[in-house]
């Protein structure tokens, strides 16, 4: 069997944990399996590197930022290989250059395009455990790129797909995927299974347990994923195309506090305005989420939308630079918002799910600023300070508790 095992930051945060992970990988190796390990930077090291950068320059170029952040993963893979050497197991650490992980050029948010598996195969044939840096890639200019925060999950799934691995295991600091972030909703329940589509929505809407692109890629290549704890042996959660357990009405609640709302006030109420506005942002790769347009009045209208807070400055600067072209009157940004979502394929055939969510928010006296829905999700924009309370209320209303 060929197994890809990915361990997140907490799982390799110190010497003891590194040895613990090494032992877990060695067990599979001794069973005769081929083992590829993908690691994140130790603990909060990526955050520390970001702080260091901002201490030197508040707006460092994305290229240099990627050059810096790739250090974190390179450090953990080398230390892990040393731990395995110490335990007398042959291991080799490889970075994105050595593996040839080709990505798009977009620094800080690159997409994996192609992985050359030859080097990894060769090392596996020599019966080595192969330890690969997560999160990083290389673009066509031979510069390091990174895949976005939490991107090591995507490295693991991409490797599993490219190597036709038999299993892809994502080890983290919780026991699996829960109906809500167990750190925010104490009575959240662990799921035994979840579909790719539901997990993709949850991940995109703030459930940071998996990088959303990793789920997208797992679905595309049919990679069965298991999310489980690196600290104990409990079973974890399987992410796959179809689930066998009876569907619940909704499978999870997600909260995203990294969203920011931008309101563009006083746009001319003529055709093509929305196109012009969002085209300017799209050309710079800025993702826009919940969008609300007011009804035109006196020849003008307003458009509000959310973006990730990491791109707020860039988005505002772009819109300000285009104020004449767009002809709007004012621009406001609100950081104190949160996006609360419920996700579940079960809601397709059940009317009244949205109403139930709104009722539970009303009972908690939580005001809703914007609403957006799809077949399998409902998202509302609320004040950030209400976020966790609202999340627990909605979670309770759908009886998701353990
Ligand atoms: P890693 O460093 O292992 O990649 P992350 O911090 O990226 O770990 O992801 C694990 C965290 O995701 C958990 O500690 C938990 O707080 C959070 N989380 C958010 N939503 C969920 C969810 N629905 N189920 C489980 N964990 C969740
Ligand atoms: N170290 C990176 C981050 O903190 C990638 C990851 O952990 O997946 O975002
Ligand atoms: Mg993660």
Coordinates of C-alpha atoms and ligand atoms in Angstrom, one line a residue, residues 6 8-9 40-41 43 46-47 73 134-135 148-153, ligand 2:
X6 CA -0.3 14.8 6.5
X8 CA -0.5 19.9 10.7
X9 CA 1.4 22.4 12.8
X40 CA 3.2 21.9 7.9
X41 CA 5.4 24.4 9.8
X43 CA 3.1 25.2 15.8
X46 CA 4.0 30.6 9.9
X47 CA 2.3 33.3 12.0
X73 CA 7.8 23.7 6.2
X134 CA 3.4 21.1 2.5
X135 CA 2.0 24.5 1.4
X148 CA -2.7 29.9 0.8
X149 CA -3.1 29.5 4.5
X150 CA -3.8 25.9 5.5
X151 CA -2.5 24.8 2.1
X152 CA -0.6 21.7 3.3
X153 CA -3.8 19.7 3.1
Ligands
LIG2 N1 2.0 26.5 7.5 C1 0.9 26.9 6.6 C2 -0.1 27.8 7.4 O1 0.1 27.9 8.6 C3 0.3 25.8 5.9 C4 -0.5 24.8 6.7 O2 -0.4 24.8 7.9 O3 -1.2 24.0 6.1 O4 -1.0 28.2 6.8

